[in-house]
Short mmCIF file of C-alpha atoms in Angstrom, two decimals:
data_model
loop_
_atom_site.label_atom_id
_atom_site.label_comp_id
_atom_site.label_asym_id
_atom_site.label_seq_id
_atom_site.Cartn_x
_atom_site.Cartn_y
_atom_site.Cartn_z
CA THR A 1 48.43 -68.60 102.50
CA ASP A 2 47.67 -71.78 100.77
CA PHE A 3 44.72 -73.55 101.97
CA GLY A 4 42.57 -76.58 100.75
CA ILE A 5 38.73 -76.78 100.35
CA VAL A 6 36.59 -79.76 101.05
CA GLY A 7 33.34 -79.81 99.18
CA MET A 8 30.28 -82.22 99.22
CA LEU A 9 28.05 -82.78 96.29
CA ASP A 10 24.80 -84.59 97.12
CA ILE A 11 23.73 -86.76 94.25
CA PHE A 12 19.99 -87.33 94.50
CA GLY A 13 19.62 -89.93 91.87
CA PHE A 14 17.62 -90.64 88.80
CA GLU A 15 13.92 -89.94 88.82
CA SER A 16 11.15 -92.02 87.22
CA PHE A 17 7.53 -91.17 88.08
CA VAL A 18 4.13 -92.29 86.79
CA VAL A 19 4.34 -89.07 84.75
CA ASN A 20 7.77 -87.58 83.87
CA ARG A 21 8.08 -84.20 82.36
CA PHE A 22 10.63 -81.56 81.52
CA GLU A 23 12.10 -81.29 85.10
CA GLN A 24 12.67 -85.04 85.36
CA LEU A 25 14.60 -84.92 82.10
CA CYS A 26 16.70 -82.10 83.38
CA ILE A 27 17.47 -84.03 86.64
CA ASN A 28 18.28 -87.20 84.81
CA TYR A 29 20.57 -85.30 82.37
CA ALA A 30 22.54 -84.12 85.31
CA ASN A 31 22.76 -87.57 86.84
CA GLU A 32 23.92 -88.89 83.57
CA LYS A 33 26.89 -86.46 83.58
CA LEU A 34 27.71 -87.28 87.16
CA GLN A 35 27.47 -91.02 86.30
CA GLN A 36 30.06 -90.44 83.50
CA LYS A 37 32.40 -88.66 85.87
CA PHE A 38 31.92 -91.64 88.40
CA THR A 39 32.80 -94.17 85.60
CA GLU A 40 35.88 -92.27 84.58
CA ASP A 41 37.07 -92.03 88.21
CA ILE A 42 36.40 -95.56 89.27
CA PHE A 43 36.90 -97.94 86.28
CA ARG A 44 39.08 -96.03 83.68
CA SER A 45 41.37 -94.60 86.32
CA VAL A 46 41.84 -98.06 87.97
CA GLN A 47 42.79 -99.62 84.58
CA LYS A 48 45.23 -96.88 83.89
CA GLU A 49 46.79 -97.19 87.21
CA TYR A 50 47.29 -100.99 86.90
CA GLU A 51 48.78 -100.51 83.45
CA ALA A 52 51.15 -97.99 84.71
CA GLU A 53 52.31 -100.31 87.50
CA GLY A 54 52.55 -103.33 85.11
CA ILE A 55 50.02 -105.29 86.99
CA GLU A 56 47.93 -107.78 84.95
CA LEU A 57 44.30 -107.02 85.16
CA ALA A 58 41.50 -108.78 83.50
CA GLU A 59 39.30 -106.65 81.15
CA ILE A 60 36.64 -104.86 83.24
CA GLN A 61 33.19 -104.76 81.65
CA TYR A 62 31.19 -101.67 82.52
CA ASP A 63 28.30 -99.80 80.95
CA ASP A 64 29.32 -96.47 79.12
CA ASN A 65 26.59 -93.80 79.01
CA THR A 66 28.06 -91.83 76.04
CA ASP A 67 25.16 -92.93 73.80
CA VAL A 68 22.72 -91.45 76.32
CA LEU A 69 24.59 -88.09 76.51
CA ASP A 70 24.82 -88.00 72.76
CA LEU A 71 21.03 -88.38 72.56
CA ILE A 72 20.41 -85.51 75.03
CA GLU A 73 23.10 -83.08 74.19
CA GLY A 74 24.25 -83.86 70.70
CA ARG A 75 23.99 -81.53 67.78
CA SER A 76 20.76 -83.13 66.86
CA GLY A 77 19.92 -84.19 70.40
CA LEU A 78 16.83 -83.42 72.53
CA LEU A 79 18.42 -80.31 73.99
CA ALA A 80 19.09 -78.79 70.56
CA LEU A 81 15.61 -79.72 69.07
CA LEU A 82 13.74 -78.39 72.09
CA ASN A 83 15.60 -75.12 72.02
CA GLU A 84 14.76 -74.81 68.28
CA GLU A 85 11.14 -75.27 68.93
CA CYS A 86 11.25 -72.49 71.55
CA VAL A 87 12.40 -70.02 68.99
CA ARG A 88 9.97 -71.02 66.22
CA PRO A 89 6.86 -68.79 66.00
CA LYS A 90 4.72 -71.94 66.00
CA GLY A 91 6.86 -74.27 67.95
CA SER A 92 5.02 -77.00 69.85
CA ASP A 93 5.55 -79.99 72.02
CA PHE A 94 4.19 -82.29 69.40
CA ASP A 95 6.61 -81.00 66.66
CA PHE A 96 9.49 -81.36 69.25
CA VAL A 97 8.63 -85.01 69.86
CA GLN A 98 8.27 -86.00 66.12
CA LYS A 99 11.55 -84.21 65.33
CA ALA A 100 13.31 -85.95 68.12
CA LEU A 101 12.14 -89.28 67.03
CA GLN A 102 12.97 -88.68 63.40
CA GLN A 103 16.36 -87.25 63.81
CA ASN A 104 17.52 -89.63 66.52
CA LYS A 105 15.90 -92.85 65.18
CA ALA A 106 19.31 -94.56 64.98
CA SER A 107 20.12 -93.91 68.55
CA PRO A 108 19.85 -97.16 70.66
CA CYS A 109 18.83 -95.11 73.74
CA LEU A 110 15.73 -93.65 72.30
CA ILE A 111 12.31 -95.36 73.02
CA VAL A 112 9.38 -94.86 70.76
CA ASN A 113 5.99 -94.94 72.24
CA LYS A 114 3.63 -96.03 69.32
CA LEU A 115 0.59 -95.54 71.42
CA ASP A 116 1.26 -91.96 72.44
CA ARG A 117 2.80 -89.48 69.97
CA MET A 118 3.24 -86.91 72.60
CA SER A 119 5.72 -89.03 74.59
CA PHE A 120 9.21 -90.60 74.09
CA GLY A 121 11.57 -92.59 76.29
CA VAL A 122 15.15 -92.74 77.07
CA HIS A 123 17.31 -95.84 78.12
CA HIS A 124 19.14 -93.97 80.99
CA TYR A 125 22.02 -95.54 82.80
CA ALA A 126 19.75 -96.43 85.64
CA GLY A 127 16.97 -97.77 83.50
CA LYS A 128 14.18 -96.90 81.08
CA VAL A 129 12.21 -93.48 81.70
CA MET A 130 9.15 -92.50 79.60
CA TYR A 131 8.66 -88.75 79.20
CA ASP A 132 5.39 -86.89 78.61
CA ALA A 133 6.31 -83.95 76.42
CA ASP A 134 3.27 -81.87 77.39
CA GLN A 135 4.38 -78.23 78.26
CA PHE A 136 8.10 -79.02 77.35
CA VAL A 137 8.26 -76.00 75.24
CA SER A 138 6.69 -73.51 77.79
CA SER A 139 8.78 -74.99 80.61
CA ASN A 140 11.93 -74.55 78.64
CA GLN A 141 11.22 -70.86 77.77
CA ASP A 142 10.58 -69.57 81.26
CA THR A 143 11.12 -66.04 79.77
CA LEU A 144 11.51 -62.81 81.53
CA PRO A 145 9.81 -59.65 80.05
CA THR A 146 12.35 -56.99 79.07
CA ASP A 147 10.74 -54.27 81.16
CA LEU A 148 11.08 -56.42 84.37
CA GLY A 149 14.55 -57.18 83.47
CA ASP A 150 15.41 -53.42 83.11
CA LEU A 151 13.67 -52.89 86.43
CA CYS A 152 15.89 -55.56 88.18
CA GLU A 153 18.92 -54.03 86.61
CA LYS A 154 18.23 -50.74 88.32
CA SER A 155 17.48 -52.34 91.72
CA SER A 156 19.29 -50.96 94.70
CA ASN A 157 19.71 -54.55 95.82
CA PHE A 158 23.26 -55.58 94.63
CA ILE A 159 22.59 -59.26 94.53
CA ILE A 160 19.52 -58.82 92.20
CA ALA A 161 21.18 -56.25 90.00
CA ALA A 162 24.40 -58.29 89.69
CA LYS A 163 22.45 -61.49 88.89
CA ILE A 164 20.43 -59.90 86.13
CA ASP A 165 23.51 -58.24 84.65
CA SER A 166 25.46 -61.52 84.65
CA THR A 167 22.76 -63.32 82.74
CA ALA A 168 21.70 -60.68 80.30
CA PRO A 169 23.54 -60.44 76.91
CA ALA A 170 25.72 -57.36 76.38
CA ALA A 171 24.03 -54.58 74.66
CA ASN A 172 26.61 -54.18 71.89
CA ALA A 173 27.64 -57.83 71.60
CA ALA A 174 26.95 -59.67 68.39
CA PRO A 175 23.89 -61.84 68.81
CA ARG A 176 24.72 -65.52 69.46
CA GLY A 177 22.75 -68.79 69.11
CA PRO A 178 19.26 -69.07 67.65
CA PRO A 179 17.43 -65.91 66.87
CA LYS A 180 14.68 -64.47 69.11
CA ARG A 181 11.05 -64.85 68.49
CA ALA A 182 9.66 -62.15 66.16
CA LYS A 183 7.81 -59.40 67.71
CA SER A 184 8.36 -60.47 71.27
CA ASN A 185 9.54 -58.64 74.32
CA LEU A 186 10.91 -61.93 75.77
CA VAL A 187 14.65 -62.80 76.16
CA ALA A 188 15.93 -65.67 74.18
CA PRO A 189 17.91 -67.79 76.52
CA THR A 190 16.25 -71.10 77.44
CA VAL A 191 16.11 -72.84 80.80
CA TRP A 192 17.79 -75.93 79.41
CA GLY A 193 20.45 -73.75 77.72
CA LYS A 194 21.30 -72.06 80.96
CA TYR A 195 21.02 -75.42 82.89
CA LYS A 196 23.56 -76.98 80.49
CA THR A 197 25.97 -74.03 80.98
CA GLN A 198 25.71 -74.35 84.82
CA LEU A 199 26.12 -78.19 84.57
CA HIS A 200 29.21 -77.74 82.39
CA SER A 201 30.71 -75.41 84.97
CA LEU A 202 29.98 -77.81 87.75
CA MET A 203 31.59 -80.76 85.88
CA THR A 204 34.62 -78.60 84.93
CA ASN A 205 35.26 -77.84 88.60
CA LEU A 206 34.63 -81.48 89.80
CA ARG A 207 37.35 -82.61 87.23
CA LYS A 208 39.87 -80.33 89.00
CA THR A 209 39.28 -82.11 92.31
CA GLN A 210 40.32 -85.36 93.77
CA SER A 211 36.99 -86.97 94.02
CA ARG A 212 36.00 -89.45 96.81
CA TYR A 213 32.65 -91.32 96.78
CA ILE A 214 30.52 -92.16 99.73
CA ARG A 215 27.61 -94.57 99.06
CA CYS A 216 24.68 -94.08 101.11
CA ILE A 217 21.77 -96.61 101.34
CA LYS A 218 18.30 -95.27 102.07
CA PRO A 219 15.78 -98.05 102.51
CA ASN A 220 12.47 -97.69 100.58
CA MET A 221 9.99 -99.84 102.37
CA LYS A 222 7.46 -99.49 99.57
CA LYS A 223 9.73 -101.13 97.15
#
């Protein structure tokens, strides 16, 4: 029997604190992807609908966050450069920031902090956010020792064993992506790499649906 599914995605919103670190960049990256979907649904779809109906419509001006996403997930973007530092034997937060600033200096969405070489900023769709890169590399690694992974695979708990098996690379598969650190018992996949894969899966599923948006206003008395 055919049946429909109604799902709800709660969008928390962009984060900007006094100190913003790796976690805030991940959250804001997800919100940029969701904002892109919202823009496509609301503005572009309306324009196409009016054109198809032959209705005259004045050009709608709206912000496009493609430049921000290119900065974050592009081939030389923040994601790729941070993953690169995580597999280098002497990868560091400082080197990540310097490479990010150098290779993305043409990006209009990148903010350079001349007073602090361990920080950088991003012109997000919702506004400017400055990030402190301290512990970016270690936060992105979040590596699991191989002996612990083997133990989880042999667990009698089906959920634990299945989860580890689904995230671990096949034993006979050809290696993909960047090489592992030399002389290490830590697995290579990074937090951001897995996060991006899960986010891509979410966006793929969302694009298969007929999206409807509900705007909730939560008062913030402090502001």
